[in-house]
Amino acid sequence: GDLYRNMLDMVTYQGGKIRAVIWCQGASDADTVNCNSYGERLARVITQSRKDLNAPALPWFIVQVSRFGDAGAEADLYWGTVRNHQRLLAHTLPHVYTISTIDSVTSDAVHNNAFSNVMIGERIAGTVLYHLYGQKYFLCPEIRSAKMGKDDKTVILTFDHVVETVFHCHDQDMPFGIITPDGKENYITSCTSAGNEVTLLTKDPVVKGSTAAGAWQTVPSFKPPFDAGSRLPILSFYNVEIEGVEKL
């Protein structure tokens, strides 16, 4: 497209080489037509950029889309899907890294305000220092797995990159979800955390095909789960398979 070719032109004008790419986009794809193919399309952009710039290991730093205050509840699925694609690209392509922005504040329905842009910039800088320069920096906690616990109403979420514990404020503002195969939420009655594990208790038994989600909505909690040690929020996740349901 025109924007991609313009990017290549700008790189050529300044000497032909760049150190990395910071990607902050995705809101326009968070709809019923484009959300499911977002990961595949962005992967093609990343792969093609490395070929066109003759930089096979060109790092990409992907900023998860923030929040959107002017959409109905049905848009939660679209935004959650796009954010999850952005998270998963770091696992499917080398030298791709994802940064959470779920705790940002907007200046209108969708654009981050000045304070949030500064916060996100610092977060990107720290992630770059960690991955490209080997300097110590905390990373956003990321879901590793969702598994059934001791009974059919217990789900245990395990996170990576946790310094102290994954903390959430209170159950009345629940940041996690258990989504049934028909797209409904299995009400979570309580949420407790210890270290890198979060234990969810559900009202109804968890059925086969259910998935886990965290801070996935268009307007998630303004108090999303975060690492009590680093103070960084979790990476949003959606449609994460819950392991062990069929064994109960």
PDB file of N, CA and C in Angstrom, residues 94-153:
ATOM      1  N   PRO A  94      10.526 -14.299  14.989  1.00  0.00           N
ATOM      2  CA  PRO A  94      11.680 -13.892  15.800  1.00  0.00           C
ATOM      3  C   PRO A  94      11.833 -12.382  15.837  1.00  0.00           C
ATOM      4  N   HIS A  95      12.402 -11.890  16.918  1.00  0.00           N
ATOM      5  CA  HIS A  95      12.731 -10.468  17.073  1.00  0.00           C
ATOM      6  C   HIS A  95      11.484  -9.573  16.996  1.00  0.00           C
ATOM      7  N   VAL A  96      10.390 -10.074  17.545  1.00  0.00           N
ATOM      8  CA  VAL A  96       9.161  -9.289  17.675  1.00  0.00           C
ATOM      9  C   VAL A  96       8.810  -9.231  19.156  1.00  0.00           C
ATOM     10  N   TYR A  97       8.460  -8.051  19.649  1.00  0.00           N
ATOM     11  CA  TYR A  97       8.212  -7.842  21.072  1.00  0.00           C
ATOM     12  C   TYR A  97       6.958  -6.988  21.229  1.00  0.00           C
ATOM     13  N   THR A  98       6.171  -7.278  22.263  1.00  0.00           N
ATOM     14  CA  THR A  98       4.885  -6.599  22.447  1.00  0.00           C
ATOM     15  C   THR A  98       4.856  -5.856  23.778  1.00  0.00           C
ATOM     16  N   ILE A  99       4.270  -4.651  23.747  1.00  0.00           N
ATOM     17  CA  ILE A  99       4.201  -3.790  24.927  1.00  0.00           C
ATOM     18  C   ILE A  99       2.733  -3.508  25.254  1.00  0.00           C
ATOM     19  N   SER A 100       2.377  -3.581  26.515  1.00  0.00           N
ATOM     20  CA  SER A 100       1.010  -3.311  26.956  1.00  0.00           C
ATOM     21  C   SER A 100       0.772  -1.809  27.121  1.00  0.00           C
ATOM     22  N   THR A 101      -0.427  -1.367  26.734  1.00  0.00           N
ATOM     23  CA  THR A 101      -0.837   0.029  26.948  1.00  0.00           C
ATOM     24  C   THR A 101      -2.204   0.082  27.612  1.00  0.00           C
ATOM     25  N   ILE A 102      -2.620  -1.037  28.214  1.00  0.00           N
ATOM     26  CA  ILE A 102      -3.994  -1.169  28.655  1.00  0.00           C
ATOM     27  C   ILE A 102      -4.345  -0.231  29.802  1.00  0.00           C
ATOM     28  N   ASP A 103      -3.333   0.344  30.454  1.00  0.00           N
ATOM     29  CA  ASP A 103      -3.584   1.273  31.549  1.00  0.00           C
ATOM     30  C   ASP A 103      -3.518   2.728  31.112  1.00  0.00           C
ATOM     31  N   SER A 104      -3.486   2.976  29.811  1.00  0.00           N
ATOM     32  CA  SER A 104      -3.403   4.353  29.314  1.00  0.00           C
ATOM     33  C   SER A 104      -4.756   5.048  29.402  1.00  0.00           C
ATOM     34  N   VAL A 105      -4.720   6.374  29.293  1.00  0.00           N
ATOM     35  CA  VAL A 105      -5.930   7.201  29.333  1.00  0.00           C
ATOM     36  C   VAL A 105      -6.033   7.952  28.010  1.00  0.00           C
ATOM     37  N   THR A 106      -7.233   8.043  27.463  1.00  0.00           N
ATOM     38  CA  THR A 106      -7.409   8.678  26.156  1.00  0.00           C
ATOM     39  C   THR A 106      -7.825  10.137  26.286  1.00  0.00           C
ATOM     40  N   SER A 107      -7.529  10.894  25.228  1.00  0.00           N
ATOM     41  CA  SER A 107      -7.925  12.305  25.171  1.00  0.00           C
ATOM     42  C   SER A 107      -9.259  12.468  24.452  1.00  0.00           C
ATOM     43  N   ASP A 108      -9.671  11.449  23.711  1.00  0.00           N
ATOM     44  CA  ASP A 108     -10.992  11.406  23.084  1.00  0.00           C
ATOM     45  C   ASP A 108     -11.461   9.966  23.170  1.00  0.00           C
ATOM     46  N   ALA A 109     -12.200   9.488  22.199  1.00  0.00           N
ATOM     47  CA  ALA A 109     -12.726   8.130  22.287  1.00  0.00           C
ATOM     48  C   ALA A 109     -11.638   7.069  22.135  1.00  0.00           C
ATOM     49  N   VAL A 110     -10.537   7.411  21.428  1.00  0.00           N
ATOM     50  CA  VAL A 110      -9.595   6.352  21.089  1.00  0.00           C
ATOM     51  C   VAL A 110      -8.127   6.747  21.176  1.00  0.00           C
ATOM     52  N   HIS A 111      -7.791   8.042  21.121  1.00  0.00           N
ATOM     53  CA  HIS A 111      -6.382   8.442  21.080  1.00  0.00           C
ATOM     54  C   HIS A 111      -5.844   8.695  22.485  1.00  0.00           C
ATOM     55  N   ASN A 112      -4.653   8.182  22.746  1.00  0.00           N
ATOM     56  CA  ASN A 112      -4.030   8.361  24.057  1.00  0.00           C
ATOM     57  C   ASN A 112      -3.726   9.828  24.313  1.00  0.00           C
ATOM     58  N   ASN A 113      -3.881  10.246  25.583  1.00  0.00           N
ATOM     59  CA  ASN A 113      -3.554  11.638  25.902  1.00  0.00           C
ATOM     60  C   ASN A 113      -2.040  11.803  26.045  1.00  0.00           C
ATOM     61  N   ALA A 114      -1.607  13.045  26.265  1.00  0.00           N
ATOM     62  CA  ALA A 114      -0.174  13.343  26.283  1.00  0.00           C
ATOM     63  C   ALA A 114       0.550  12.582  27.388  1.00  0.00           C
ATOM     64  N   PHE A 115      -0.059  12.534  28.570  1.00  0.00           N
ATOM     65  CA  PHE A 115       0.570  11.815  29.684  1.00  0.00           C
ATOM     66  C   PHE A 115       0.777  10.347  29.339  1.00  0.00           C
ATOM     67  N   SER A 116      -0.236   9.731  28.746  1.00  0.00           N
ATOM     68  CA  SER A 116      -0.135   8.313  28.406  1.00  0.00           C
ATOM     69  C   SER A 116       0.920   8.073  27.335  1.00  0.00           C
ATOM     70  N   ASN A 117       1.042   9.006  26.382  1.00  0.00           N
ATOM     71  CA  ASN A 117       2.065   8.847  25.351  1.00  0.00           C
ATOM     72  C   ASN A 117       3.469   8.860  25.949  1.00  0.00           C
ATOM     73  N   VAL A 118       3.680   9.711  26.944  1.00  0.00           N
ATOM     74  CA  VAL A 118       4.979   9.733  27.621  1.00  0.00           C
ATOM     75  C   VAL A 118       5.218   8.400  28.336  1.00  0.00           C
ATOM     76  N   MET A 119       4.199   7.908  29.025  1.00  0.00           N
ATOM     77  CA  MET A 119       4.307   6.628  29.731  1.00  0.00           C
ATOM     78  C   MET A 119       4.614   5.495  28.758  1.00  0.00           C
ATOM     79  N   ILE A 120       3.895   5.457  27.641  1.00  0.00           N
ATOM     80  CA  ILE A 120       4.107   4.400  26.658  1.00  0.00           C
ATOM     81  C   ILE A 120       5.501   4.517  26.042  1.00  0.00           C
ATOM     82  N   GLY A 121       5.950   5.750  25.781  1.00  0.00           N
ATOM     83  CA  GLY A 121       7.283   5.956  25.235  1.00  0.00           C
ATOM     84  C   GLY A 121       8.360   5.422  26.157  1.00  0.00           C
ATOM     85  N   GLU A 122       8.211   5.681  27.447  1.00  0.00           N
ATOM     86  CA  GLU A 122       9.180   5.158  28.416  1.00  0.00           C
ATOM     87  C   GLU A 122       9.140   3.627  28.444  1.00  0.00           C
ATOM     88  N   ARG A 123       7.955   3.081  28.332  1.00  0.00           N
ATOM     89  CA  ARG A 123       7.799   1.628  28.359  1.00  0.00           C
ATOM     90  C   ARG A 123       8.451   0.982  27.128  1.00  0.00           C
ATOM     91  N   ILE A 124       8.261   1.614  25.968  1.00  0.00           N
ATOM     92  CA  ILE A 124       8.907   1.128  24.748  1.00  0.00           C
ATOM     93  C   ILE A 124      10.418   1.211  24.896  1.00  0.00           C
ATOM     94  N   ALA A 125      10.906   2.356  25.399  1.00  0.00           N
ATOM     95  CA  ALA A 125      12.347   2.545  25.554  1.00  0.00           C
ATOM     96  C   ALA A 125      12.951   1.472  26.452  1.00  0.00           C
ATOM     97  N   GLY A 126      12.282   1.164  27.543  1.00  0.00           N
ATOM     98  CA  GLY A 126      12.778   0.133  28.441  1.00  0.00           C
ATOM     99  C   GLY A 126      12.816  -1.237  27.788  1.00  0.00           C
ATOM    100  N   THR A 127      11.788  -1.537  26.990  1.00  0.00           N
ATOM    101  CA  THR A 127      11.738  -2.826  26.305  1.00  0.00           C
ATOM    102  C   THR A 127      12.850  -2.922  25.257  1.00  0.00           C
ATOM    103  N   VAL A 128      13.115  -1.806  24.567  1.00  0.00           N
ATOM    104  CA  VAL A 128      14.215  -1.768  23.606  1.00  0.00           C
ATOM    105  C   VAL A 128      15.551  -1.980  24.316  1.00  0.00           C
ATOM    106  N   LEU A 129      15.752  -1.294  25.429  1.00  0.00           N
ATOM    107  CA  LEU A 129      16.995  -1.457  26.183  1.00  0.00           C
ATOM    108  C   LEU A 129      17.200  -2.902  26.610  1.00  0.00           C
ATOM    109  N   TYR A 130      16.127  -3.560  27.005  1.00  0.00           N
ATOM    110  CA  TYR A 130      16.216  -4.947  27.470  1.00  0.00           C
ATOM    111  C   TYR A 130      16.587  -5.881  26.317  1.00  0.00           C
ATOM    112  N   HIS A 131      15.849  -5.795  25.210  1.00  0.00           N
ATOM    113  CA  HIS A 131      16.009  -6.772  24.140  1.00  0.00           C
ATOM    114  C   HIS A 131      17.172  -6.465  23.203  1.00  0.00           C
ATOM    115  N   LEU A 132      17.470  -5.199  22.964  1.00  0.00           N
ATOM    116  CA  LEU A 132      18.511  -4.861  21.994  1.00  0.00           C
ATOM    117  C   LEU A 132      19.858  -4.563  22.639  1.00  0.00           C
ATOM    118  N   TYR A 133      19.841  -4.120  23.900  1.00  0.00           N
ATOM    119  CA  TYR A 133      21.085  -3.698  24.527  1.00  0.00           C
ATOM    120  C   TYR A 133      21.421  -4.469  25.798  1.00  0.00           C
ATOM    121  N   GLY A 134      20.574  -5.436  26.146  1.00  0.00           N
ATOM    122  CA  GLY A 134      20.881  -6.305  27.269  1.00  0.00           C
ATOM    123  C   GLY A 134      20.854  -5.634  28.621  1.00  0.00           C
ATOM    124  N   GLN A 135      20.183  -4.500  28.726  1.00  0.00           N
ATOM    125  CA  GLN A 135      20.103  -3.813  30.005  1.00  0.00           C
ATOM    126  C   GLN A 135      18.911  -4.333  30.809  1.00  0.00           C
ATOM    127  N   LYS A 136      19.033  -4.248  32.115  1.00  0.00           N
ATOM    128  CA  LYS A 136      17.971  -4.738  32.981  1.00  0.00           C
ATOM    129  C   LYS A 136      16.749  -3.840  32.872  1.00  0.00           C
ATOM    130  N   TYR A 137      15.601  -4.461  32.633  1.00  0.00           N
ATOM    131  CA  TYR A 137      14.339  -3.725  32.598  1.00  0.00           C
ATOM    132  C   TYR A 137      13.223  -4.725  32.811  1.00  0.00           C
ATOM    133  N   PHE A 138      12.170  -4.268  33.465  1.00  0.00           N
ATOM    134  CA  PHE A 138      11.028  -5.140  33.706  1.00  0.00           C
ATOM    135  C   PHE A 138      10.157  -5.212  32.447  1.00  0.00           C
ATOM    136  N   LEU A 139       9.592  -6.391  32.190  1.00  0.00           N
ATOM    137  CA  LEU A 139       8.700  -6.598  31.062  1.00  0.00           C
ATOM    138  C   LEU A 139       7.273  -6.781  31.562  1.00  0.00           C
ATOM    139  N   CYS A 140       6.324  -6.501  30.696  1.00  0.00           N
ATOM    140  CA  CYS A 140       4.918  -6.668  31.063  1.00  0.00           C
ATOM    141  C   CYS A 140       4.612  -8.151  31.295  1.00  0.00           C
ATOM    142  N   PRO A 141       3.923  -8.489  32.377  1.00  0.00           N
ATOM    143  CA  PRO A 141       3.538  -9.891  32.593  1.00  0.00           C
ATOM    144  C   PRO A 141       2.701 -10.402  31.428  1.00  0.00           C
ATOM    145  N   GLU A 142       2.943 -11.646  31.057  1.00  0.00           N
ATOM    146  CA  GLU A 142       2.207 -12.236  29.931  1.00  0.00           C
ATOM    147  C   GLU A 142       1.677 -13.601  30.312  1.00  0.00           C
ATOM    148  N   ILE A 143       0.442 -13.879  29.884  1.00  0.00           N
ATOM    149  CA  ILE A 143      -0.171 -15.165  30.166  1.00  0.00           C
ATOM    150  C   ILE A 143       0.662 -16.297  29.564  1.00  0.00           C
ATOM    151  N   ARG A 144       0.973 -17.299  30.392  1.00  0.00           N
ATOM    152  CA  ARG A 144       1.683 -18.485  29.911  1.00  0.00           C
ATOM    153  C   ARG A 144       0.707 -19.617  29.660  1.00  0.00           C
ATOM    154  N   SER A 145      -0.239 -19.793  30.574  1.00  0.00           N
ATOM    155  CA  SER A 145      -1.184 -20.891  30.430  1.00  0.00           C
ATOM    156  C   SER A 145      -2.431 -20.629  31.264  1.00  0.00           C
ATOM    157  N   ALA A 146      -3.501 -21.295  30.880  1.00  0.00           N
ATOM    158  CA  ALA A 146      -4.742 -21.326  31.654  1.00  0.00           C
ATOM    159  C   ALA A 146      -5.108 -22.792  31.822  1.00  0.00           C
ATOM    160  N   LYS A 147      -5.212 -23.232  33.073  1.00  0.00           N
ATOM    161  CA  LYS A 147      -5.464 -24.642  33.338  1.00  0.00           C
ATOM    162  C   LYS A 147      -6.545 -24.808  34.399  1.00  0.00           C
ATOM    163  N   MET A 148      -7.255 -25.931  34.336  1.00  0.00           N
ATOM    164  CA  MET A 148      -8.232 -26.248  35.359  1.00  0.00           C
ATOM    165  C   MET A 148      -7.520 -26.566  36.666  1.00  0.00           C
ATOM    166  N   GLY A 149      -8.175 -26.174  37.773  1.00  0.00           N
ATOM    167  CA  GLY A 149      -7.616 -26.439  39.088  1.00  0.00           C
ATOM    168  C   GLY A 149      -8.151 -27.722  39.673  1.00  0.00           C
ATOM    169  N   LYS A 150      -8.438 -27.673  40.967  1.00  0.00           N
ATOM    170  CA  LYS A 150      -8.810 -28.894  41.680  1.00  0.00           C
ATOM    171  C   LYS A 150     -10.223 -29.368  41.366  1.00  0.00           C
ATOM    172  N   ASP A 151     -11.071 -28.481  40.827  1.00  0.00           N
ATOM    173  CA  ASP A 151     -12.431 -28.888  40.488  1.00  0.00           C
ATOM    174  C   ASP A 151     -12.863 -28.167  39.226  1.00  0.00           C
ATOM    175  N   ASP A 152     -14.127 -28.394  38.810  1.00  0.00           N
ATOM    176  CA  ASP A 152     -14.583 -27.866  37.523  1.00  0.00           C
ATOM    177  C   ASP A 152     -15.027 -26.404  37.588  1.00  0.00           C
ATOM    178  N   LYS A 153     -14.796 -25.743  38.725  1.00  0.00           N
ATOM    179  CA  LYS A 153     -15.102 -24.319  38.837  1.00  0.00           C
ATOM    180  C   LYS A 153     -13.850 -23.501  39.184  1.00  0.00           C
TER     181      LYS A 153
END
